[in-house]
Short mmCIF file of C-alpha atoms and ligand atoms in Angstrom, two decimals:
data_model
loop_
_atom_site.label_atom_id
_atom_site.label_comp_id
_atom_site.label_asym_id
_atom_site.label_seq_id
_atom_site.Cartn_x
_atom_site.Cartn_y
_atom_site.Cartn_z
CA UNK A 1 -30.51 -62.09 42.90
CA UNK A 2 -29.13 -63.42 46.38
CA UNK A 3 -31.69 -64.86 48.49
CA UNK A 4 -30.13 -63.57 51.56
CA UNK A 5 -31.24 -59.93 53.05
CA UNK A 6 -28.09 -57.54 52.05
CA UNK A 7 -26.98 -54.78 54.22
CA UNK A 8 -27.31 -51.77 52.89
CA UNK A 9 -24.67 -50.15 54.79
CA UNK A 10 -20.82 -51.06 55.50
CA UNK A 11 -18.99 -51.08 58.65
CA UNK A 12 -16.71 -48.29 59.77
CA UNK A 13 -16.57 -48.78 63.81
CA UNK A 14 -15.95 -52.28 64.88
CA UNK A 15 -16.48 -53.51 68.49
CA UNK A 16 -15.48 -56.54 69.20
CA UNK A 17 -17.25 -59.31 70.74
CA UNK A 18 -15.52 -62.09 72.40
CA UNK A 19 -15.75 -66.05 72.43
CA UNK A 20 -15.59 -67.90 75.00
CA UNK A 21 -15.56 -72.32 75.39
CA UNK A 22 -18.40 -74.21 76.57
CA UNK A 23 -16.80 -74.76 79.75
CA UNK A 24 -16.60 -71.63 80.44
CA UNK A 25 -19.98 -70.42 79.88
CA UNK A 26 -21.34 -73.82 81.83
CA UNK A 27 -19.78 -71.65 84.80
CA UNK A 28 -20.62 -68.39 83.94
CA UNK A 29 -24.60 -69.17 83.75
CA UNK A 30 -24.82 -71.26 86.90
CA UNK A 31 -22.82 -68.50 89.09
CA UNK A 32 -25.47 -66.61 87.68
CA UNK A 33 -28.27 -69.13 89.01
CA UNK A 34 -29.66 -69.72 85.43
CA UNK A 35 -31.00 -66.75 85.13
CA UNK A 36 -29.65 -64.83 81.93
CA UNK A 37 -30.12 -61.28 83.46
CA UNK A 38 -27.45 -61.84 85.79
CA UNK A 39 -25.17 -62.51 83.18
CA UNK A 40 -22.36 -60.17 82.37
CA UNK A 41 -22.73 -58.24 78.90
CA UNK A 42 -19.36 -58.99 78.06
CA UNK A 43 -19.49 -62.59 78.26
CA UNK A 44 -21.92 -63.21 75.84
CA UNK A 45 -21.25 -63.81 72.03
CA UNK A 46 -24.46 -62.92 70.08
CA UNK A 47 -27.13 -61.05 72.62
CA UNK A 48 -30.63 -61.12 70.99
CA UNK A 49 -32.23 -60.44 74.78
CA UNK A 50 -34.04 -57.27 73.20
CA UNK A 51 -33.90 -55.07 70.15
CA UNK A 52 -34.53 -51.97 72.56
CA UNK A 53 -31.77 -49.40 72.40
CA UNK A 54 -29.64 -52.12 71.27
CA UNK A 55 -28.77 -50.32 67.56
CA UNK A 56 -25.95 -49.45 66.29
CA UNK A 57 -26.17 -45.71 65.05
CA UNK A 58 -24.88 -44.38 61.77
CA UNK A 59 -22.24 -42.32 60.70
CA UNK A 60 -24.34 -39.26 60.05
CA UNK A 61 -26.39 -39.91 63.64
CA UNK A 62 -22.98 -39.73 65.35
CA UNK A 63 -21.85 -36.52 63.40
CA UNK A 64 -24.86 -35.03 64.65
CA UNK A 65 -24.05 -35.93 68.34
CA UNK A 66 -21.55 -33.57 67.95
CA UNK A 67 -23.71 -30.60 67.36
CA UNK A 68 -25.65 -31.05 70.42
CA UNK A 69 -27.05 -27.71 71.78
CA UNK A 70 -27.05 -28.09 75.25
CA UNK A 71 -29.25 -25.15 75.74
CA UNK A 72 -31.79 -25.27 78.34
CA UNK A 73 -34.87 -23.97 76.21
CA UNK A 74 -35.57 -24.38 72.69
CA UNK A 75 -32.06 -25.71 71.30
CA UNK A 76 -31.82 -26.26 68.09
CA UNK A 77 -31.78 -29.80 68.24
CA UNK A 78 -35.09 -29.98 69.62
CA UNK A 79 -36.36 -28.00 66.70
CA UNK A 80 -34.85 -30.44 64.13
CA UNK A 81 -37.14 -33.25 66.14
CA UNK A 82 -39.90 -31.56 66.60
CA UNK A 83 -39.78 -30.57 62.82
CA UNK A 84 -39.21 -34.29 61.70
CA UNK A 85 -42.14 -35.67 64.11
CA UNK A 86 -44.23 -33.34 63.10
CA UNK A 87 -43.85 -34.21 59.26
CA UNK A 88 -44.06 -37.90 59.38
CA UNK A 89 -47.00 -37.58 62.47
CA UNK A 90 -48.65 -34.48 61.33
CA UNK A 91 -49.66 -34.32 65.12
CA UNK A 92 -49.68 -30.36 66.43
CA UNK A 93 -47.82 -30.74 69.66
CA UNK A 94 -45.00 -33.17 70.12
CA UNK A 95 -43.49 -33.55 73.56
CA UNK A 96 -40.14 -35.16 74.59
CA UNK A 97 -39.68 -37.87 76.70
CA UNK A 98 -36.79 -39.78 78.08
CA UNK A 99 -38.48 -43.20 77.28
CA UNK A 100 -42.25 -45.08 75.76
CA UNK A 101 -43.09 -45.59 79.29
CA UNK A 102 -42.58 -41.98 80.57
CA UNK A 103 -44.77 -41.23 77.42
CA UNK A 104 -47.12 -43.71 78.94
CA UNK A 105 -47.00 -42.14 82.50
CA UNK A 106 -47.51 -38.49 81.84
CA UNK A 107 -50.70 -39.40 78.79
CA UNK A 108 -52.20 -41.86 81.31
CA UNK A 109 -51.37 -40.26 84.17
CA UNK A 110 -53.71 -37.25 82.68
CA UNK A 111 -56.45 -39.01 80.96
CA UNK A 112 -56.90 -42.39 83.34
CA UNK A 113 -59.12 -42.73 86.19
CA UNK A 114 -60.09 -45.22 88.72
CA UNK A 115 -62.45 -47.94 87.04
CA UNK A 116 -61.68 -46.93 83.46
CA UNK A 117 -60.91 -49.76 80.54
CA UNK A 118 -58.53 -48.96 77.92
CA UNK A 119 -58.58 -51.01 75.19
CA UNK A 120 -55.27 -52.30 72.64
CA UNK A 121 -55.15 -54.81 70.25
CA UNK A 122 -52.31 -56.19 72.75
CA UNK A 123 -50.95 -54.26 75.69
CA UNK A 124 -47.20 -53.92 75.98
CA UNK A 125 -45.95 -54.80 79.42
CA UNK A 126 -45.46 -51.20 80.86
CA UNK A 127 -48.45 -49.88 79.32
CA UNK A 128 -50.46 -52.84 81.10
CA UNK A 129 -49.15 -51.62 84.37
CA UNK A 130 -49.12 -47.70 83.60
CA UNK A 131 -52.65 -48.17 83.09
CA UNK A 132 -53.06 -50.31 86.25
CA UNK A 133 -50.81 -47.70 87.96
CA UNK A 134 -53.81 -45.26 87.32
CA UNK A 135 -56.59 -47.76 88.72
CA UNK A 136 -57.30 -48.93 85.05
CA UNK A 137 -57.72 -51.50 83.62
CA UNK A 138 -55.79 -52.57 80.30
CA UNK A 139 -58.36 -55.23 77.87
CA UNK A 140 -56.69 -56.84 75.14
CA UNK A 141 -58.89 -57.15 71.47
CA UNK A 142 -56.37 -58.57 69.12
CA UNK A 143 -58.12 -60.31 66.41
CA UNK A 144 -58.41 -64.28 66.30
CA UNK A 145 -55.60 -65.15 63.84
CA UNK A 146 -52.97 -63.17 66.14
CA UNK A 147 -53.92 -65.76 68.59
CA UNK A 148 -52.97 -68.79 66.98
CA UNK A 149 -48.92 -69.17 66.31
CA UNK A 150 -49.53 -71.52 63.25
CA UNK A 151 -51.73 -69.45 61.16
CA UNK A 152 -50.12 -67.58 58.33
CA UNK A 153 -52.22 -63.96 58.10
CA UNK A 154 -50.95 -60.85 56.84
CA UNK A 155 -51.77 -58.86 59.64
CA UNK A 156 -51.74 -60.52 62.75
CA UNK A 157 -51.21 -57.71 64.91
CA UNK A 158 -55.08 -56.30 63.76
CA UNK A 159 -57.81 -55.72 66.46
CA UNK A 160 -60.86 -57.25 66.55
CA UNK A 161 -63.54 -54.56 64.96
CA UNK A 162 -66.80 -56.49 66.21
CA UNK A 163 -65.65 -57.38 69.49
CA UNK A 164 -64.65 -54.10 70.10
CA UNK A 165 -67.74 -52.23 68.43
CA UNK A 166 -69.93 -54.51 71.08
CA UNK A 167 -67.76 -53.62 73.66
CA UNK A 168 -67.66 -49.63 73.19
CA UNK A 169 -71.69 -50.03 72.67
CA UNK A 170 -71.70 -50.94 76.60
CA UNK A 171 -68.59 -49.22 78.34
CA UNK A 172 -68.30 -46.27 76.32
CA UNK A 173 -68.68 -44.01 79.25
CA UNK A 174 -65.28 -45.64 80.90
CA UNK A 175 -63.31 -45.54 78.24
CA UNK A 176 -60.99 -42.43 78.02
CA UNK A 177 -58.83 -43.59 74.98
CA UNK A 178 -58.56 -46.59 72.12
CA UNK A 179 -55.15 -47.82 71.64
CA UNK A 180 -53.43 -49.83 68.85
CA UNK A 181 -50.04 -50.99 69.29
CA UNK A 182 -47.85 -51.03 65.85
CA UNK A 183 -46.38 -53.39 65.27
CA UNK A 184 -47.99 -55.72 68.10
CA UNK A 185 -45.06 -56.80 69.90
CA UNK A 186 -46.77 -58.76 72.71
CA UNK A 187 -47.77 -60.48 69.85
CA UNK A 188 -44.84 -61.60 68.08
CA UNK A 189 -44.01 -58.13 66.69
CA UNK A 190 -47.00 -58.78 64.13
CA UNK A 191 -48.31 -55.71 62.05
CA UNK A 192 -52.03 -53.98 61.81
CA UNK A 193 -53.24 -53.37 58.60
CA UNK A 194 -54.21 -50.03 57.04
CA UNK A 195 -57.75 -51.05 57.19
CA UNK A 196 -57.81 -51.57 60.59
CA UNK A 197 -56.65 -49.01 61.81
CA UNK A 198 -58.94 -46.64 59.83
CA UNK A 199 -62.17 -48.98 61.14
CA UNK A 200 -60.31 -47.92 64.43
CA UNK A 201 -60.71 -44.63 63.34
CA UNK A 202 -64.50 -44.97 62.22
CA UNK A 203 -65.30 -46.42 65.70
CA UNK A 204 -63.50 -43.48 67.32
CA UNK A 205 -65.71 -41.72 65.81
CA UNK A 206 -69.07 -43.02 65.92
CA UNK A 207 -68.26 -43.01 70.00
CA UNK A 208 -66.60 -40.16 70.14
CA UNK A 209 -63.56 -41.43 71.54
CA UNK A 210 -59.41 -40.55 71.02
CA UNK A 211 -57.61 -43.08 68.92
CA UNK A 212 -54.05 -43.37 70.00
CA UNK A 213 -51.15 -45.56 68.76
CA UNK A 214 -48.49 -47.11 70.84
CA UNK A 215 -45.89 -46.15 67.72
CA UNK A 216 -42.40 -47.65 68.92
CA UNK A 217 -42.65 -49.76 65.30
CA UNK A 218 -44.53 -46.97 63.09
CA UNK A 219 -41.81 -47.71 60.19
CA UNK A 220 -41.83 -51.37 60.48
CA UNK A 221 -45.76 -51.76 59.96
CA UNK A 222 -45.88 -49.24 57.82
CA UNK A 223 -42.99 -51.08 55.67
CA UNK A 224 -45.34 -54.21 56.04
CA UNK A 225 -48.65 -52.34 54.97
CA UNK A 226 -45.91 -51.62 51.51
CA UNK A 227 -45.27 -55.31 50.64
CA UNK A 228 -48.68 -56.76 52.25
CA UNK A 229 -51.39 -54.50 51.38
CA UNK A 230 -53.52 -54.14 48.17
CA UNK A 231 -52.99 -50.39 47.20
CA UNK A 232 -49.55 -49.79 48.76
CA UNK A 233 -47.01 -51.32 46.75
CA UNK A 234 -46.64 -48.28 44.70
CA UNK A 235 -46.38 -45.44 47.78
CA UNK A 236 -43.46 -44.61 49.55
CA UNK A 237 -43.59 -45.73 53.22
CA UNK A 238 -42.94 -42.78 54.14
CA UNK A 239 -46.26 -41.80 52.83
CA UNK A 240 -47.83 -44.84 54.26
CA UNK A 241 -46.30 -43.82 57.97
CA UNK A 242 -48.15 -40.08 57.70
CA UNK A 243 -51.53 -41.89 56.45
CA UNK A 244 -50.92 -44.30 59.33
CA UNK A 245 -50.92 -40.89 61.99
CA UNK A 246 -53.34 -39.52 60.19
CA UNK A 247 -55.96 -41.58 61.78
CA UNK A 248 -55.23 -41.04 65.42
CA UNK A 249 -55.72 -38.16 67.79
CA UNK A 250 -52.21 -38.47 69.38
CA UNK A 251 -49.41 -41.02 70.13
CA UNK A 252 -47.20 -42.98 72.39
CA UNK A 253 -43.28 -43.96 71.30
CA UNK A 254 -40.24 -45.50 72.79
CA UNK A 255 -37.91 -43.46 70.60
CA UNK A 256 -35.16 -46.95 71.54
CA UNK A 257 -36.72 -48.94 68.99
CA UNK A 258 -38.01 -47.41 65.46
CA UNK A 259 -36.26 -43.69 66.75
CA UNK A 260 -32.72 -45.71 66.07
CA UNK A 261 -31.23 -44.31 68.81
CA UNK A 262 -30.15 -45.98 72.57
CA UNK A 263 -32.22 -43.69 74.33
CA UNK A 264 -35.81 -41.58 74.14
CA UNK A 265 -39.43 -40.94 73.50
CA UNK A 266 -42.14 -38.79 72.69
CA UNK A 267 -46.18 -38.76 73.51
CA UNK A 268 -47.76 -36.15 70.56
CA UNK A 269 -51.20 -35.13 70.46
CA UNK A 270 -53.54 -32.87 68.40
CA UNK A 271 -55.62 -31.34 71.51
CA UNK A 272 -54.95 -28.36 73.13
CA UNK A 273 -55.78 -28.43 76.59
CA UNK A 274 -54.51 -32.30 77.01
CA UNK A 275 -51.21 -30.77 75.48
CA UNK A 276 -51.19 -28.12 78.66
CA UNK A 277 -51.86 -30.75 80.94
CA UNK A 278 -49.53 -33.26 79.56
CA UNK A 279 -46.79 -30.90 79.33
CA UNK A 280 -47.08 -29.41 83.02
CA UNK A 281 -46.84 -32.93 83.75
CA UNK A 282 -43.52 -33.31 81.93
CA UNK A 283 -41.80 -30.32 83.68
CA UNK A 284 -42.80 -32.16 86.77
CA UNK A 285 -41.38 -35.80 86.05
CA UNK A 286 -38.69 -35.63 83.06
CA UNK A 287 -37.41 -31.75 82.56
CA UNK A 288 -38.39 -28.58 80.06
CA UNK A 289 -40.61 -29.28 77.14
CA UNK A 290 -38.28 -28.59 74.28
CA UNK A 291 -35.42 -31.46 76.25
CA UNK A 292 -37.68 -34.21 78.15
CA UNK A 293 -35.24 -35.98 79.95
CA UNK A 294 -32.83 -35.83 76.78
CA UNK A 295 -29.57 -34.23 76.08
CA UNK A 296 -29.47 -32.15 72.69
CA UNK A 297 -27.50 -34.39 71.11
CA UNK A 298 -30.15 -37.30 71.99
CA UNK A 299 -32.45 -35.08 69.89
CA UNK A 300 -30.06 -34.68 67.45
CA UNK A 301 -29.42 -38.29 66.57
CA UNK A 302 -33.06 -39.45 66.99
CA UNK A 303 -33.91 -36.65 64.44
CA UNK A 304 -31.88 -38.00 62.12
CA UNK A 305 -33.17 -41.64 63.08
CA UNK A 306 -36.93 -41.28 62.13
CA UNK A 307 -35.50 -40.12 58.62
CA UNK A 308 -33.08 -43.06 58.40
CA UNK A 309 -35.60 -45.89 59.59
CA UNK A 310 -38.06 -44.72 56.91
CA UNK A 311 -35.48 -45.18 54.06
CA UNK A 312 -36.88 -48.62 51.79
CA UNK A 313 -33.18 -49.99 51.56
CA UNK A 314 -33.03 -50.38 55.21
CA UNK A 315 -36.60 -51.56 56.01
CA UNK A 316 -35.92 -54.46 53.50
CA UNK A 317 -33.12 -55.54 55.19
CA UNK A 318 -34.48 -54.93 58.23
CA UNK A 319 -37.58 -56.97 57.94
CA UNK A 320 -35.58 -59.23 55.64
CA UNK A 321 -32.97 -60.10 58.27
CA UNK A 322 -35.96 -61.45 60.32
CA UNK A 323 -36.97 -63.78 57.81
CA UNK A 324 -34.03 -64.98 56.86
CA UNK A 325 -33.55 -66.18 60.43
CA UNK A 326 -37.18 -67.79 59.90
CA UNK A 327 -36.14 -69.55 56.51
CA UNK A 328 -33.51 -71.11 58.19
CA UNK A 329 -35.18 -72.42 60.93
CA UNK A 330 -38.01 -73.51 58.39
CA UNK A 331 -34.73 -75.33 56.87
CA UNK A 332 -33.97 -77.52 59.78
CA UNK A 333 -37.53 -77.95 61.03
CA UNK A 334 -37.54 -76.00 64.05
CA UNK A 335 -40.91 -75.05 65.53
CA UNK A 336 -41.54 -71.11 65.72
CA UNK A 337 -44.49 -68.33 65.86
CA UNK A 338 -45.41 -67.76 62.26
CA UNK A 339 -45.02 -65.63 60.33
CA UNK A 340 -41.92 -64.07 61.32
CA UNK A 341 -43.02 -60.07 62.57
CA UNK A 342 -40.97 -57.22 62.29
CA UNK A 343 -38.22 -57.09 65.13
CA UNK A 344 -37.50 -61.07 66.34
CA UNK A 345 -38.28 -64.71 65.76
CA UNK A 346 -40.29 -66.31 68.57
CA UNK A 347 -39.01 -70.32 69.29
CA UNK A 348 -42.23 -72.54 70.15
CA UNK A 349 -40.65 -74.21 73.31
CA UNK A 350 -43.33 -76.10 74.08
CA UNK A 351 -43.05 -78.06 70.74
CA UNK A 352 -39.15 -77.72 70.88
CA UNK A 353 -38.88 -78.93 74.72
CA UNK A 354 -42.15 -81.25 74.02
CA UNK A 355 -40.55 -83.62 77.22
CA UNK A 356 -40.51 -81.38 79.16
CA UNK A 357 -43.66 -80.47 81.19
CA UNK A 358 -44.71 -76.77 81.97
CA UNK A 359 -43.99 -76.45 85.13
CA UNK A 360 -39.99 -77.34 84.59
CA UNK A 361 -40.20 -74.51 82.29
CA UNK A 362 -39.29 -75.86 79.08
CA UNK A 363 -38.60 -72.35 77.41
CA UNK A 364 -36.04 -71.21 80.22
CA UNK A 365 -34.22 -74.46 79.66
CA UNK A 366 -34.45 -73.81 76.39
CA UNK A 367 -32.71 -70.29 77.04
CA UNK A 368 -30.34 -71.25 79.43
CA UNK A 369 -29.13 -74.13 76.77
CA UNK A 370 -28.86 -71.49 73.90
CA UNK A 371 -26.57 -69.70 76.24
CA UNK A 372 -24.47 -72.72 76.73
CA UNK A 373 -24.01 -73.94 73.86
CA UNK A 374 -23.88 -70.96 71.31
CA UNK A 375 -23.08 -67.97 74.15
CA UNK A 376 -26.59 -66.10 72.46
CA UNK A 377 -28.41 -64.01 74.92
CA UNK A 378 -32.33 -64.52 74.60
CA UNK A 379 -35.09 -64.31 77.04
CA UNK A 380 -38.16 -66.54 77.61
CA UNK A 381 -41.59 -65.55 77.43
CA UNK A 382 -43.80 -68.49 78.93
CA UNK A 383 -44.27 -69.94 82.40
CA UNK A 384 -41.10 -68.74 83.93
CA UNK A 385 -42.41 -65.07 83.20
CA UNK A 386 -46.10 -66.17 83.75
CA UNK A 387 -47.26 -68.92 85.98
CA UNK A 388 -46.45 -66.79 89.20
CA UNK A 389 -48.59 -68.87 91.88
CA UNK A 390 -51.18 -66.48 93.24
CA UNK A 391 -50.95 -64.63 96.31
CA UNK A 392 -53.78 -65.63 98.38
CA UNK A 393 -54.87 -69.26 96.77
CA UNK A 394 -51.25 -70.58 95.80
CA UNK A 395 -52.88 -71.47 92.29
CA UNK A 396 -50.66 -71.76 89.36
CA UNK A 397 -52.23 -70.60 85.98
CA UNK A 398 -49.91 -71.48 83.14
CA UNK A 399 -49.71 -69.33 79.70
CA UNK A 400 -50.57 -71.04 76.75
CA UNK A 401 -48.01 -69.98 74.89
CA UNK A 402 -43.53 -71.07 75.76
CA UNK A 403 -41.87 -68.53 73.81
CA UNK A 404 -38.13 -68.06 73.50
CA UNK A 405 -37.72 -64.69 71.61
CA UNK A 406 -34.92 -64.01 69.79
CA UNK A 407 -34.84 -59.66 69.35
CA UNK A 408 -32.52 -58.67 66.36
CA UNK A 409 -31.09 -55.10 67.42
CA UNK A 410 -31.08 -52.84 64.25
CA UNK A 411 -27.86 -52.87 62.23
CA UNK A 412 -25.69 -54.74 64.98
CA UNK A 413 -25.57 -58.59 63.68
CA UNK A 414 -24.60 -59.40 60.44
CA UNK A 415 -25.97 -62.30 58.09
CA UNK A 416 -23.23 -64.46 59.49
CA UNK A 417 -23.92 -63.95 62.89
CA UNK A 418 -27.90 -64.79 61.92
CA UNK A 419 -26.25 -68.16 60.15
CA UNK A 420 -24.14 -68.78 63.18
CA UNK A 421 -27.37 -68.34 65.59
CA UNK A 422 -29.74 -71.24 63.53
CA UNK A 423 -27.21 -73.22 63.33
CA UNK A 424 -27.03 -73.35 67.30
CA UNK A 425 -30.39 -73.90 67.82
CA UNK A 426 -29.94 -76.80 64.76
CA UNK A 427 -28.11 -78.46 66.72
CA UNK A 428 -29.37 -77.64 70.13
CA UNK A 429 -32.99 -79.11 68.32
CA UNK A 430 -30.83 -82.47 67.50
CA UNK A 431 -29.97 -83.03 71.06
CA UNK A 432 -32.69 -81.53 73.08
CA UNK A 433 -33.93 -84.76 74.45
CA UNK A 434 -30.66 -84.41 76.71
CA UNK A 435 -31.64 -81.00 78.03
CA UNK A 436 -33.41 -81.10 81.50
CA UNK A 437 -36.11 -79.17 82.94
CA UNK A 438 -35.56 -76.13 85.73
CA UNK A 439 -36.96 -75.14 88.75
CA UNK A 440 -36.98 -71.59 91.07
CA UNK A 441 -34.84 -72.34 94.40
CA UNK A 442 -34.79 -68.36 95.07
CA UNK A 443 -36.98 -64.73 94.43
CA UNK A 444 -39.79 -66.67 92.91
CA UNK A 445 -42.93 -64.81 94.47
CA UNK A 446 -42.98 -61.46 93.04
CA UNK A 447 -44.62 -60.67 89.67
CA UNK A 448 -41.79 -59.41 88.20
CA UNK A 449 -39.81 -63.03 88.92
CA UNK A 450 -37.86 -63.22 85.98
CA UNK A 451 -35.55 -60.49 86.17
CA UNK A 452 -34.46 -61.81 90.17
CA UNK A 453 -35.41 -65.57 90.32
CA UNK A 454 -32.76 -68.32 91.11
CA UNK A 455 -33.15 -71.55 88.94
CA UNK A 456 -31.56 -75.00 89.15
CA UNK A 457 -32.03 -77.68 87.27
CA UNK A 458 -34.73 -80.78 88.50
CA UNK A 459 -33.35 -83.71 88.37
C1 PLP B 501 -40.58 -50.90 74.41
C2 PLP B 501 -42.03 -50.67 74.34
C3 PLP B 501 -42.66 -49.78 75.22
C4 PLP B 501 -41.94 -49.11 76.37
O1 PLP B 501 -40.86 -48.35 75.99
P1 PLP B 501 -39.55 -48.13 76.90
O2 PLP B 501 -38.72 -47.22 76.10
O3 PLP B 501 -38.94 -49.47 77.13
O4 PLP B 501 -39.99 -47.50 78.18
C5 PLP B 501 -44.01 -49.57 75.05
N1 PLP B 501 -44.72 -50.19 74.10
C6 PLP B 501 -44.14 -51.08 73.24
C7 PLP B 501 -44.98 -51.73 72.18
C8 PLP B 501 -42.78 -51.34 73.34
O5 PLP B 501 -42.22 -52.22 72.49
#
């Protein structure tokens, strides 16, 4: 059969996208001082800056828009997700959010004190600073392969069992929670194995400690756990997703990524009295439990999403799409984080850009050129995001990673689009010895840089 990833849907709505010259967009990004969030939406051709919120819904999500209750209290689109949640999380109380990070602020908000560690195989930016937020601090125990982006491991996304073992043995006592983020997508969207997250489990128990999962890409790893893992070739993922939940103690989601839907969230846990607290928290910050920031109709369609991400045809594709963009690039010999992980393909900039040194920030130029030459929207994840010089000292510590990520939003981009995007960076890779390195002239001091700093190029 074809070796291409087939959609498993056809196309009803069309919206269309527009083209524009070389010249044009040579313009466009230096009015916007080379930085690609200042860019307009509408100007670019393929935008792979993030596959949060970015979907495209289906037909039956959008027929269930229309039945939105927009009852205060208990409409009956918040029973449809509460019933759906509960049957794929088999969690007891399941509370709405308008966003993962309002999840993360209401759970953390409750359970984090000053001086306590929280431990993920990778935190996710905004849990990193909820938990700092708190006066906590975030520890990262992803396993040694996920650290390495030319290993080929099933399960890079797993967290290191003896490492964290030793560490519970001492800090035990500040440790309110154990996190595990599926898939890891601070580290290349790489999954976590069944049998990690049960040693997870067997930890959390010998301490005594909550297990939690940061969930936004349940059906992703759980789709991975399917095709990788001995055991689970013959269950249903669905299945595999509820043995997955049955592990933890509770759970964090952005609803915008594996809930197919633009918008929402959920934090769901099995105790009580956190529940209470959790929730009197959520009346505070984000509305009435049975709505949490979200219209009925948001309920509606996400309701419908957790059923529709968990159907095989789609998770092939899905997953599929992201390899195919991989094979490609394997094709041409472009450098990139291997293997390809569940929602984008990660360009090794440093190898790509290998003339230009760190501190020019070979991965923005690399961005900046993708832009120009292709119109595709990506965002760099290296020095440019990173090596902020510190406050007091001035001293510059660079990451060891240049990453240009390339985020496929679900259902959006055909295979011809995918095509279109390698064979930019094809030919990007044949002339790259042309491309210059950048530097900040403006808004380069705060720690969030990358969304407000002015670049150039050096010359
Ligand atoms: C996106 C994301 C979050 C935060 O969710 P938002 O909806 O953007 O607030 C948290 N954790 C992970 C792993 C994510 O990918």
């Amino acid at each position: 059969m074809a070796n291409f990833p087939i959609e498993p849907f056809r196309i009803k709505v069309v919206e269309p996208i527009k083209k524009t010259t070389r010249e044009e967009r040579e313009q466009i990004i230096k009015d916007a001082k080379y930085n690609i969030f200042n860019i307009d939406s509408e100007k670019v051709y393929v935008d792979l800056l993030t596959d949060s919120g970015t979907g495209a819904m289906s037909d039956n999500q959008w027929a269930g828009m229309m039945l939105g209750d927009e009852a205060y209290a208990n409409c009956r689109n918040w029973k449809n997700f509460e019933r759906v949640l509960k049957d794929i999380t088999g969690l007891k109380h399941i509370i709405p959010t308008h966003q993962g990070r309002a999840a993360e602020t209401i759970l953390f908000g409750s359970v984090v004190k000053e001086g306590m560690i929280v431990p993920n195989n990778n935190h996710f930016d905004t849990t990193f600073a909820n938990i700092m937020e708190c006066g906590g601090d975030p520890q990262n125990f992803v396993d040694e392969p996920g650290k390495d982006p030319e290993i080929i491991h099933p399960f890079k996304g797993n967290i290191n069992i003896e490492k964290l073992d030793k560490f519970l043995a001492e800090k035990a006592h500040l440790v309110p929670l154990i996190m595990l983020t599926v898939t890891n997508n601070s580290g290349g969207g790489q999954p976590v194995s069944m049998e990690n997250i049960r040693k997870v489990r067997e930890l959390a128990n010998k301490y005594n400690k909550p297990f939690f999962f940061d969930a936004c890409r349940f059906a992703e790893n759980a789709y991975f756990i399917k095709i990788r893992e001995e055991g689970y070739e013959n269950k249903s993922v669905k299945e595999i997703a509820q043995e997955m939940f049955s592990y933890v103690d509770g759970t964090t989601m952005s609803a915008k990524k594996d809930g197919m839907a633009n918008m929402g969230g959920f934090v769901a846990v099995n105790d009580d009295q956190l529940s209470d607290k959790l929730k009197e928290k959520l009346i505070l910050k984000e509305g009435f439990i049975t709505y949490g920031g979200l219209a009925g109709r948001d309920l509606e369609a996400l309701a419908r999403g957790f059923e529709e991400v968990l159907q095989e045809d789609y998770l092939e594709y899905r997953i599929g799409q992201v390899r195919f963009l991989g094979e490609l690039l394997d094709e041409y010999g472009i450098p990139y984080l291997k293997p390809t992980g569940g929602h984008a393909v990660y360009l090794d900039a440093k190898k790509f850009m290998d003339h230009i040194p760190q501190k020019y920030f070979p991965a923005q130029s690399l961005v900046v050129e993708l832009y120009k030459h292709g119109g595709i929207r990506t965002v760099e994840i290296g020095s440019f995001m990173f090596a902020v010089p510190n406050k007091e000292t001035g001293e510059i510590k660079f990451p060891d990673l240049e990453l240009v990520r390339l985020a496929l939003p679900r259902r959006v981009y055909t295979n011809s689009h995918i095509r279109y995007v390698a064979e930019v960076i094809k030919e990007i890779f044949g002339y790259r010895q042309q491309c210059k390195g950048m530097k900040i002239v403006a808004k380069g001091d705060t720690s969030l840089r990358h969304f407000v700093a002015e670049l150039d190029y050096v010359e």
